[in-house]
mmCIF file of C-alpha atoms and ligand atoms in Angstrom:
data_model
loop_
_atom_site.group_PDB
_atom_site.id
_atom_site.type_symbol
_atom_site.label_atom_id
_atom_site.label_comp_id
_atom_site.label_asym_id
_atom_site.label_seq_id
_atom_site.Cartn_x
_atom_site.Cartn_y
_atom_site.Cartn_z
ATOM 1 C CA MET A 1 -32.277 -25.668 -12.759
ATOM 2 C CA ALA A 2 -34.993 -26.554 -10.264
ATOM 3 C CA ALA A 3 -34.588 -26.016 -6.479
ATOM 4 C CA PRO A 4 -32.966 -28.798 -4.588
ATOM 5 C CA ASP A 5 -35.694 -31.393 -3.643
ATOM 6 C CA LEU A 6 -34.872 -32.855 -0.174
ATOM 7 C CA ALA A 7 -38.426 -34.114 0.782
ATOM 8 C CA GLY A 8 -38.165 -37.312 2.803
ATOM 9 C CA LYS A 9 -34.583 -36.958 3.620
ATOM 10 C CA THR A 10 -33.217 -36.403 7.377
ATOM 11 C CA ALA A 11 -30.322 -34.241 8.035
ATOM 12 C CA ILE A 12 -28.098 -33.439 11.150
ATOM 13 C CA VAL A 13 -26.479 -30.173 11.434
ATOM 14 C CA THR A 14 -24.020 -29.863 13.944
ATOM 15 C CA GLY A 15 -23.580 -26.409 15.425
ATOM 16 C CA ALA A 16 -26.922 -24.876 14.470
ATOM 17 C CA SER A 17 -27.916 -22.610 17.160
ATOM 18 C CA ARG A 18 -26.545 -19.383 15.079
ATOM 19 C CA GLY A 19 -24.504 -18.513 11.995
ATOM 20 C CA ILE A 20 -23.731 -20.727 9.120
ATOM 21 C CA GLY A 21 -25.204 -23.742 10.894
ATOM 22 C CA LEU A 22 -28.615 -22.353 11.591
ATOM 23 C CA ALA A 23 -28.921 -20.733 7.892
ATOM 24 C CA ALA A 24 -27.945 -24.187 6.584
ATOM 25 C CA ALA A 25 -30.391 -26.171 8.674
ATOM 26 C CA GLN A 26 -33.134 -23.755 7.624
ATOM 27 C CA ALA A 27 -32.221 -23.938 3.698
ATOM 28 C CA LEU A 28 -32.279 -27.982 4.437
ATOM 29 C CA ALA A 29 -35.737 -27.515 6.016
ATOM 30 C CA ASP A 30 -37.058 -25.229 3.236
ATOM 31 C CA ALA A 31 -35.832 -27.948 0.437
ATOM 32 C CA GLY A 32 -38.251 -30.279 2.277
ATOM 33 C CA ALA A 33 -35.540 -32.314 4.878
ATOM 34 C CA THR A 34 -36.264 -32.953 8.341
ATOM 35 C CA VAL A 35 -33.410 -31.318 10.549
ATOM 36 C CA VAL A 36 -31.932 -32.300 13.547
ATOM 37 C CA VAL A 37 -30.100 -29.210 15.000
ATOM 38 C CA THR A 38 -27.504 -29.325 17.564
ATOM 39 C CA SER A 39 -25.773 -26.960 20.155
ATOM 40 C CA ARG A 40 -23.902 -27.565 23.072
ATOM 41 C CA LYS A 41 -27.406 -26.259 25.184
ATOM 42 C CA GLN A 42 -30.792 -27.659 24.829
ATOM 43 C CA GLU A 43 -32.421 -24.380 25.067
ATOM 44 C CA ALA A 44 -30.353 -22.955 22.137
ATOM 45 C CA ALA A 45 -31.001 -25.979 20.061
ATOM 46 C CA ASP A 46 -34.756 -25.962 20.829
ATOM 47 C CA ALA A 47 -34.875 -21.865 20.017
ATOM 48 C CA ALA A 48 -32.976 -22.667 16.706
ATOM 49 C CA ALA A 49 -35.572 -25.536 15.804
ATOM 50 C CA ALA A 50 -38.347 -23.261 16.780
ATOM 51 C CA GLN A 51 -37.196 -20.560 14.442
ATOM 52 C CA ILE A 52 -36.940 -22.951 11.739
ATOM 53 C CA GLY A 53 -40.408 -24.396 12.048
ATOM 54 C CA GLU A 54 -41.863 -27.838 12.309
ATOM 55 C CA ARG A 55 -39.497 -30.030 10.273
ATOM 56 C CA ALA A 56 -36.650 -29.190 12.782
ATOM 57 C CA VAL A 57 -35.885 -30.919 16.202
ATOM 58 C CA GLY A 58 -33.111 -29.339 18.541
ATOM 59 C CA ILE A 59 -30.904 -32.117 20.343
ATOM 60 C CA ALA A 60 -28.041 -30.852 22.693
ATOM 61 C CA ALA A 61 -24.493 -32.608 22.019
ATOM 62 C CA HIS A 62 -21.170 -30.909 22.361
ATOM 63 C CA ALA A 63 -19.719 -31.828 19.053
ATOM 64 C CA ALA A 64 -16.592 -33.386 20.463
ATOM 65 C CA GLU A 65 -18.229 -35.743 23.183
ATOM 66 C CA GLU A 66 -18.650 -39.125 21.755
ATOM 67 C CA ASP A 67 -21.325 -39.952 24.140
ATOM 68 C CA GLN A 68 -23.395 -37.178 23.104
ATOM 69 C CA ALA A 69 -22.866 -37.293 19.565
ATOM 70 C CA ARG A 70 -24.012 -41.068 19.678
ATOM 71 C CA ALA A 71 -27.048 -40.351 21.789
ATOM 72 C CA CYS A 72 -28.013 -37.755 19.063
ATOM 73 C CA VAL A 73 -27.331 -40.242 15.954
ATOM 74 C CA GLU A 74 -29.364 -42.885 17.871
ATOM 75 C CA GLN A 75 -31.989 -40.619 18.548
ATOM 76 C CA THR A 76 -32.353 -39.179 15.079
ATOM 77 C CA VAL A 77 -32.532 -42.887 13.598
ATOM 78 C CA GLN A 78 -35.209 -43.923 16.252
ATOM 79 C CA ARG A 79 -37.282 -40.909 15.543
ATOM 80 C CA PHE A 80 -37.062 -40.353 11.704
ATOM 81 C CA GLY A 81 -35.996 -43.858 10.508
ATOM 82 C CA GLY A 82 -32.466 -42.958 9.230
ATOM 83 C CA ILE A 83 -29.885 -40.351 8.258
ATOM 84 C CA ASP A 84 -29.471 -39.030 4.825
ATOM 85 C CA ILE A 85 -27.393 -36.027 5.282
ATOM 86 C CA LEU A 86 -24.594 -34.965 7.681
ATOM 87 C CA VAL A 87 -23.482 -31.358 8.052
ATOM 88 C CA ASN A 88 -20.296 -31.183 10.237
ATOM 89 C CA ASN A 89 -20.289 -27.570 10.918
ATOM 90 C CA ALA A 90 -19.775 -26.889 14.720
ATOM 91 C CA GLY A 91 -16.320 -25.099 15.032
ATOM 92 C CA THR A 92 -14.288 -23.219 17.266
ATOM 93 C CA ASN A 93 -11.353 -20.768 17.171
ATOM 94 C CA PRO A 94 -10.129 -19.917 20.849
ATOM 95 C CA ALA A 95 -6.611 -19.803 19.675
ATOM 96 C CA PHE A 96 -5.351 -16.271 18.335
ATOM 97 C CA GLY A 97 -1.671 -15.768 17.665
ATOM 98 C CA PRO A 98 1.564 -17.101 16.174
ATOM 99 C CA LEU A 99 1.510 -21.162 16.023
ATOM 100 C CA ILE A 100 4.556 -21.442 18.319
ATOM 101 C CA THR A 101 3.009 -19.597 20.954
ATOM 102 C CA GLN A 102 -0.042 -21.946 21.195
ATOM 103 C CA ASP A 103 -0.217 -24.757 24.279
ATOM 104 C CA HIS A 104 -1.594 -28.031 24.045
ATOM 105 C CA ALA A 105 -5.087 -27.338 25.801
ATOM 106 C CA ARG A 106 -5.856 -24.726 23.140
ATOM 107 C CA PHE A 107 -4.345 -27.265 20.069
ATOM 108 C CA ALA A 108 -6.489 -30.036 21.617
ATOM 109 C CA LYS A 109 -9.613 -28.296 21.935
ATOM 110 C CA VAL A 110 -9.347 -26.680 18.166
ATOM 111 C CA MET A 111 -8.227 -30.094 17.009
ATOM 112 C CA ASP A 112 -11.227 -31.920 18.817
ATOM 113 C CA VAL A 113 -13.989 -29.825 17.587
ATOM 114 C CA ASN A 114 -12.881 -28.834 13.948
ATOM 115 C CA LEU A 115 -11.171 -32.374 12.944
ATOM 116 C CA TRP A 116 -12.068 -35.116 15.705
ATOM 117 C CA ALA A 117 -15.752 -34.036 15.620
ATOM 118 C CA PRO A 118 -16.452 -34.403 12.012
ATOM 119 C CA LEU A 119 -14.689 -37.715 11.582
ATOM 120 C CA MET A 120 -16.576 -39.154 14.906
ATOM 121 C CA TRP A 121 -19.982 -38.148 13.862
ATOM 122 C CA THR A 122 -19.289 -39.307 10.272
ATOM 123 C CA ALA A 123 -18.252 -42.773 11.713
ATOM 124 C CA LEU A 124 -21.302 -42.728 14.071
ATOM 125 C CA ALA A 125 -23.681 -41.766 11.049
ATOM 126 C CA VAL A 126 -22.181 -44.297 8.823
ATOM 127 C CA GLU A 127 -22.613 -47.035 11.521
ATOM 128 C CA ALA A 128 -26.005 -45.986 11.865
ATOM 129 C CA GLY A 129 -26.905 -46.307 8.167
ATOM 130 C CA LEU A 130 -26.005 -43.139 6.710
ATOM 131 C CA GLY A 131 -27.572 -43.031 3.045
ATOM 132 C CA ALA A 132 -28.604 -46.611 3.397
ATOM 133 C CA ASN A 133 -31.393 -45.622 1.057
ATOM 134 C CA GLY A 134 -29.180 -43.991 -1.575
ATOM 135 C CA GLY A 135 -28.110 -40.232 -1.625
ATOM 136 C CA GLY A 136 -26.159 -40.112 1.359
ATOM 137 C CA SER A 137 -24.238 -36.839 1.743
ATOM 138 C CA VAL A 138 -21.824 -35.554 4.346
ATOM 139 C CA ILE A 139 -20.581 -31.708 4.119
ATOM 140 C CA ASN A 140 -17.841 -30.506 6.239
ATOM 141 C CA THR A 141 -17.672 -26.578 7.093
ATOM 142 C CA ALA A 142 -13.877 -26.015 6.124
ATOM 143 C CA SER A 143 -12.641 -22.406 5.430
ATOM 144 C CA ILE A 144 -10.522 -20.904 2.879
ATOM 145 C CA GLY A 145 -7.852 -20.571 5.574
ATOM 146 C CA GLY A 146 -7.743 -24.051 5.274
ATOM 147 C CA LEU A 147 -6.163 -23.386 1.767
ATOM 148 C CA ALA A 148 -3.749 -20.429 2.597
ATOM 149 C CA HIS A 149 -1.508 -19.055 5.385
ATOM 150 C CA GLU A 150 -2.817 -16.149 7.423
ATOM 151 C CA ALA A 151 -1.081 -14.376 10.407
ATOM 152 C CA ASN A 152 -2.460 -15.337 13.984
ATOM 153 C CA ILE A 153 -4.921 -17.849 13.122
ATOM 154 C CA GLY A 154 -2.925 -20.679 11.992
ATOM 155 C CA LEU A 155 -3.797 -23.368 14.500
ATOM 156 C CA TYR A 156 -7.440 -22.810 13.307
ATOM 157 C CA ASN A 157 -6.119 -22.977 9.541
ATOM 158 C CA ALA A 158 -4.178 -26.180 10.177
ATOM 159 C CA SER A 159 -7.408 -27.766 11.591
ATOM 160 C CA LYS A 160 -9.328 -26.627 8.431
ATOM 161 C CA ALA A 161 -6.420 -27.835 5.970
ATOM 162 C CA ALA A 162 -6.463 -31.254 7.797
ATOM 163 C CA LEU A 163 -10.396 -31.332 7.398
ATOM 164 C CA ILE A 164 -9.977 -30.677 3.824
ATOM 165 C CA TYR A 165 -7.634 -33.428 3.544
ATOM 166 C CA LEU A 166 -10.006 -35.874 5.659
ATOM 167 C CA THR A 167 -12.893 -34.721 3.028
ATOM 168 C CA GLY A 168 -11.068 -36.406 0.469
ATOM 169 C CA GLN A 169 -9.808 -39.535 2.244
ATOM 170 C CA LEU A 170 -13.518 -40.166 3.360
ATOM 171 C CA ALA A 171 -14.935 -39.368 -0.064
ATOM 172 C CA LEU A 172 -12.654 -42.403 -1.032
ATOM 173 C CA GLU A 173 -13.370 -44.720 1.992
ATOM 174 C CA LEU A 174 -17.145 -44.227 1.626
ATOM 175 C CA SER A 175 -17.499 -44.119 -2.033
ATOM 176 C CA PRO A 176 -19.839 -45.068 -4.016
ATOM 177 C CA ARG A 177 -22.531 -44.933 -1.378
ATOM 178 C CA ILE A 178 -21.761 -41.748 0.319
ATOM 179 C CA ARG A 179 -20.365 -38.576 -1.214
ATOM 180 C CA VAL A 180 -18.400 -36.112 1.310
ATOM 181 C CA ASN A 181 -17.550 -32.602 0.196
ATOM 182 C CA ALA A 182 -16.824 -29.662 1.934
ATOM 183 C CA VAL A 183 -17.338 -26.023 1.798
ATOM 184 C CA ALA A 184 -14.752 -23.237 2.521
ATOM 185 C CA PRO A 185 -16.350 -20.076 3.234
ATOM 186 C CA GLY A 186 -14.470 -16.543 3.227
ATOM 187 C CA VAL A 187 -15.449 -14.247 5.859
ATOM 188 C CA VAL A 188 -19.127 -14.338 6.729
ATOM 189 C CA ARG A 189 -21.077 -12.315 9.236
ATOM 190 C CA THR A 190 -21.118 -14.605 12.307
ATOM 191 C CA LYS A 191 -19.971 -14.417 15.878
ATOM 192 C CA LEU A 192 -17.169 -16.508 15.315
ATOM 193 C CA ALA A 193 -15.644 -14.288 12.763
ATOM 194 C CA GLU A 194 -16.365 -11.334 14.460
ATOM 195 C CA ALA A 195 -12.833 -10.149 14.863
ATOM 196 C CA LEU A 196 -12.335 -10.282 11.107
ATOM 197 C CA TRP A 197 -15.169 -8.007 10.036
ATOM 198 C CA ARG A 198 -16.924 -6.191 13.044
ATOM 199 C CA GLU A 199 -14.470 -3.283 12.954
ATOM 200 C CA HIS A 200 -13.311 -3.021 9.388
ATOM 201 C CA GLU A 201 -16.090 -4.635 7.499
ATOM 202 C CA GLU A 202 -15.755 -1.709 4.597
ATOM 203 C CA LEU A 203 -12.123 -2.625 4.009
ATOM 204 C CA VAL A 204 -12.693 -6.273 4.226
ATOM 205 C CA ALA A 205 -15.780 -5.637 1.315
ATOM 206 C CA GLY A 206 -13.595 -3.230 -0.499
ATOM 207 C CA VAL A 207 -10.707 -5.799 -1.133
ATOM 208 C CA THR A 208 -13.247 -8.528 -1.914
ATOM 209 C CA ALA A 209 -14.102 -9.092 -5.540
ATOM 210 C CA LEU A 210 -17.614 -9.184 -5.023
ATOM 211 C CA GLY A 211 -17.782 -6.127 -2.797
ATOM 212 C CA ARG A 212 -19.183 -7.541 0.540
ATOM 213 C CA ILE A 213 -18.393 -9.762 3.290
ATOM 214 C CA GLY A 214 -20.430 -13.180 3.220
ATOM 215 C CA GLU A 215 -24.052 -13.878 4.730
ATOM 216 C CA PRO A 216 -24.559 -17.071 6.439
ATOM 217 C CA SER A 217 -27.376 -17.805 3.635
ATOM 218 C CA ASP A 218 -24.705 -17.604 0.974
ATOM 219 C CA ILE A 219 -22.650 -20.757 2.545
ATOM 220 C CA ALA A 220 -26.180 -22.441 3.424
ATOM 221 C CA SER A 221 -27.276 -22.470 -0.284
ATOM 222 C CA ALA A 222 -24.030 -24.320 -1.193
ATOM 223 C CA ILE A 223 -24.591 -26.633 1.477
ATOM 224 C CA THR A 224 -28.028 -27.300 0.416
ATOM 225 C CA PHE A 225 -26.767 -28.136 -3.129
ATOM 226 C CA LEU A 226 -24.050 -30.521 -1.905
ATOM 227 C CA ALA A 227 -26.619 -32.248 0.204
ATOM 228 C CA SER A 228 -28.898 -32.888 -2.877
ATOM 229 C CA ASP A 229 -28.821 -34.860 -5.900
ATOM 230 C CA GLN A 230 -28.050 -31.899 -7.954
ATOM 231 C CA SER A 231 -24.426 -32.424 -6.872
ATOM 232 C CA SER A 232 -24.763 -36.087 -7.283
ATOM 233 C CA TRP A 233 -21.380 -36.868 -9.550
ATOM 234 C CA MET A 234 -19.323 -34.544 -6.806
ATOM 235 C CA THR A 235 -17.390 -36.072 -4.036
ATOM 236 C CA GLY A 236 -14.168 -35.239 -2.277
ATOM 237 C CA GLU A 237 -14.731 -31.562 -3.398
ATOM 238 C CA VAL A 238 -14.246 -28.568 -1.757
ATOM 239 C CA MET A 239 -16.243 -25.715 -2.917
ATOM 240 C CA VAL A 240 -14.869 -22.153 -1.929
ATOM 241 C CA ILE A 241 -17.488 -19.655 -1.221
ATOM 242 C CA ASP A 242 -15.782 -16.279 -0.550
ATOM 243 C CA GLY A 243 -16.822 -13.500 -2.924
ATOM 244 C CA GLY A 244 -13.542 -13.932 -4.797
ATOM 245 C CA MET A 245 -11.472 -13.229 -1.552
ATOM 246 C CA HIS A 246 -8.877 -16.252 -2.303
ATOM 247 C CA LEU A 247 -7.956 -14.341 -5.418
ATOM 248 C CA GLY A 248 -6.209 -11.396 -3.506
ATOM 249 C CA ASP A 249 -6.965 -7.528 -3.082
ATOM 250 C CA ALA A 250 -9.200 -6.791 -5.960
ATOM 251 C CA ARG A 251 -8.791 -2.932 -5.429
ATOM 252 C CA GLY A 252 -5.911 -3.005 -7.791
ATOM 253 C CA TYR A 253 -7.515 -4.835 -10.754
ATOM 254 C CA ARG A 254 -10.990 -3.211 -11.031
ATOM 255 C CA THR A 255 -11.253 -1.440 -14.424
ATOM 256 C CA GLY A 256 -14.262 0.567 -13.204
ATOM 257 C CA ILE A 257 -16.762 -1.138 -15.434
HETATM 258 N N1 NAP B 1 -17.879 -17.081 9.766
HETATM 259 C C1 NAP B 1 -16.693 -17.273 8.935
HETATM 260 O O1 NAP B 1 -16.106 -16.352 8.561
HETATM 261 C C2 NAP B 1 -16.408 -18.505 8.835
HETATM 262 C C3 NAP B 1 -15.416 -18.802 7.465
HETATM 263 C C4 NAP B 1 -14.852 -20.098 7.411
HETATM 264 C C5 NAP B 1 -15.537 -21.110 8.175
HETATM 265 N N2 NAP B 1 -16.634 -20.977 9.219
HETATM 266 C C6 NAP B 1 -16.675 -22.194 9.729
HETATM 267 O O2 NAP B 1 -18.055 -22.360 9.773
HETATM 268 C C7 NAP B 1 -18.486 -23.164 10.709
HETATM 269 C C8 NAP B 1 -19.871 -22.413 11.696
HETATM 270 O O3 NAP B 1 -19.053 -21.084 12.397
HETATM 271 P P1 NAP B 1 -20.081 -19.770 12.304
HETATM 272 O O4 NAP B 1 -18.897 -18.741 11.537
HETATM 273 O O5 NAP B 1 -21.582 -19.934 11.799
HETATM 274 O O6 NAP B 1 -20.070 -19.461 13.947
HETATM 275 P P2 NAP B 1 -21.193 -19.027 14.828
HETATM 276 O O7 NAP B 1 -22.093 -18.160 14.357
HETATM 277 O O8 NAP B 1 -20.284 -18.529 16.239
HETATM 278 O O9 NAP B 1 -21.597 -20.374 15.117
HETATM 279 C C9 NAP B 1 -21.032 -21.449 15.767
HETATM 280 C C10 NAP B 1 -21.812 -22.544 16.124
HETATM 281 O O10 NAP B 1 -21.201 -23.844 16.407
HETATM 282 C C11 NAP B 1 -21.795 -24.303 17.678
HETATM 283 N N3 NAP B 1 -20.687 -24.794 18.256
HETATM 284 C C12 NAP B 1 -19.204 -23.939 18.883
HETATM 285 N N4 NAP B 1 -18.481 -25.277 19.613
HETATM 286 C C13 NAP B 1 -19.347 -26.352 19.632
HETATM 287 C C14 NAP B 1 -19.355 -27.349 20.095
HETATM 288 N N5 NAP B 1 -18.298 -27.883 21.037
HETATM 289 N N6 NAP B 1 -19.985 -28.564 19.898
HETATM 290 C C15 NAP B 1 -21.407 -28.283 19.312
HETATM 291 N N7 NAP B 1 -21.513 -27.006 18.819
HETATM 292 C C16 NAP B 1 -20.698 -26.050 18.948
HETATM 293 C C17 NAP B 1 -22.275 -22.956 18.216
HETATM 294 O O11 NAP B 1 -23.177 -23.641 19.198
HETATM 295 P P3 NAP B 1 -23.423 -23.258 21.067
HETATM 296 O O12 NAP B 1 -22.641 -22.080 21.181
HETATM 297 O O13 NAP B 1 -24.964 -22.882 20.857
HETATM 298 O O14 NAP B 1 -22.965 -24.484 21.488
HETATM 299 C C18 NAP B 1 -22.643 -22.182 17.161
HETATM 300 O O15 NAP B 1 -24.289 -22.914 16.683
HETATM 301 C C19 NAP B 1 -17.307 -23.187 11.792
HETATM 302 O O16 NAP B 1 -17.065 -24.545 11.677
HETATM 303 C C20 NAP B 1 -16.415 -22.343 11.431
HETATM 304 O O17 NAP B 1 -15.096 -22.496 11.460
HETATM 305 C C21 NAP B 1 -16.851 -19.571 9.588
#
């Protein structure tokens, strides 16, 4: 299969100053798209855009602040003539511990950034004509946590489970003009997930079928596929990209081949 061709397309990637968002923005730009990268800070957005190259522009926007999101979408349309691809990637996980110990402030923050923001950005982008020229694609960064239960990150995982539900609902509501899909990464080497791998990378890699934790580029290539016409008959889908983590502890299965 040829590499995805996104020449002439315009993409917005939220939360793209580092990690999976930065890698996704880089991959979309490498495939030919013009990419708007967001961060809460203008300097961080500018730095990411400079790293990606001349096809990228940084715009500061807190993912859950509607005025900032609207301004970002409007600037994108004014500057580049439309939006074809929206990657709802910004995410947060400030709530560690059992679900029953969480308070409303943490609940609201997690749900605002991980769930409300993807819905709001999608609505704003649709209002601004997302996919008006054909090929509109929304990609939500969910998590394998949204498909299972795990100790101490129940609130975060609940937000990702709801994001997976929302992905299917929006896929139906926006069909047939706009496709809406999600990626569900396993443990990826980023700042957000540091607590899951920094102290015990070898252990996590050992229990994972493919023998390593993920790199942001592993997720970026799936996002680029979902953004492109190569996935033109996929909508409402959740692509698990986790080296086989969701299958369980691989150690007891390995046959030594
Ligand atoms: N890493 C993993 O193992 C893993 C696994 C499953 C899912 N995910 C998901 O992948 C996505 C990206 O996370 P990551 O692992 O790449 O983390 P990361 O390296 O820490 O990056 C997070 C990005 O989100 C931005 N961000 C955070 N809160 C924001 C807000 N309120 N508004 C705008 N931007 C915001 C950050 O930008 P600024 O700080 O510059 O504002 C940064 O660019 C998240 O949705 C996360 O839940 C990650």
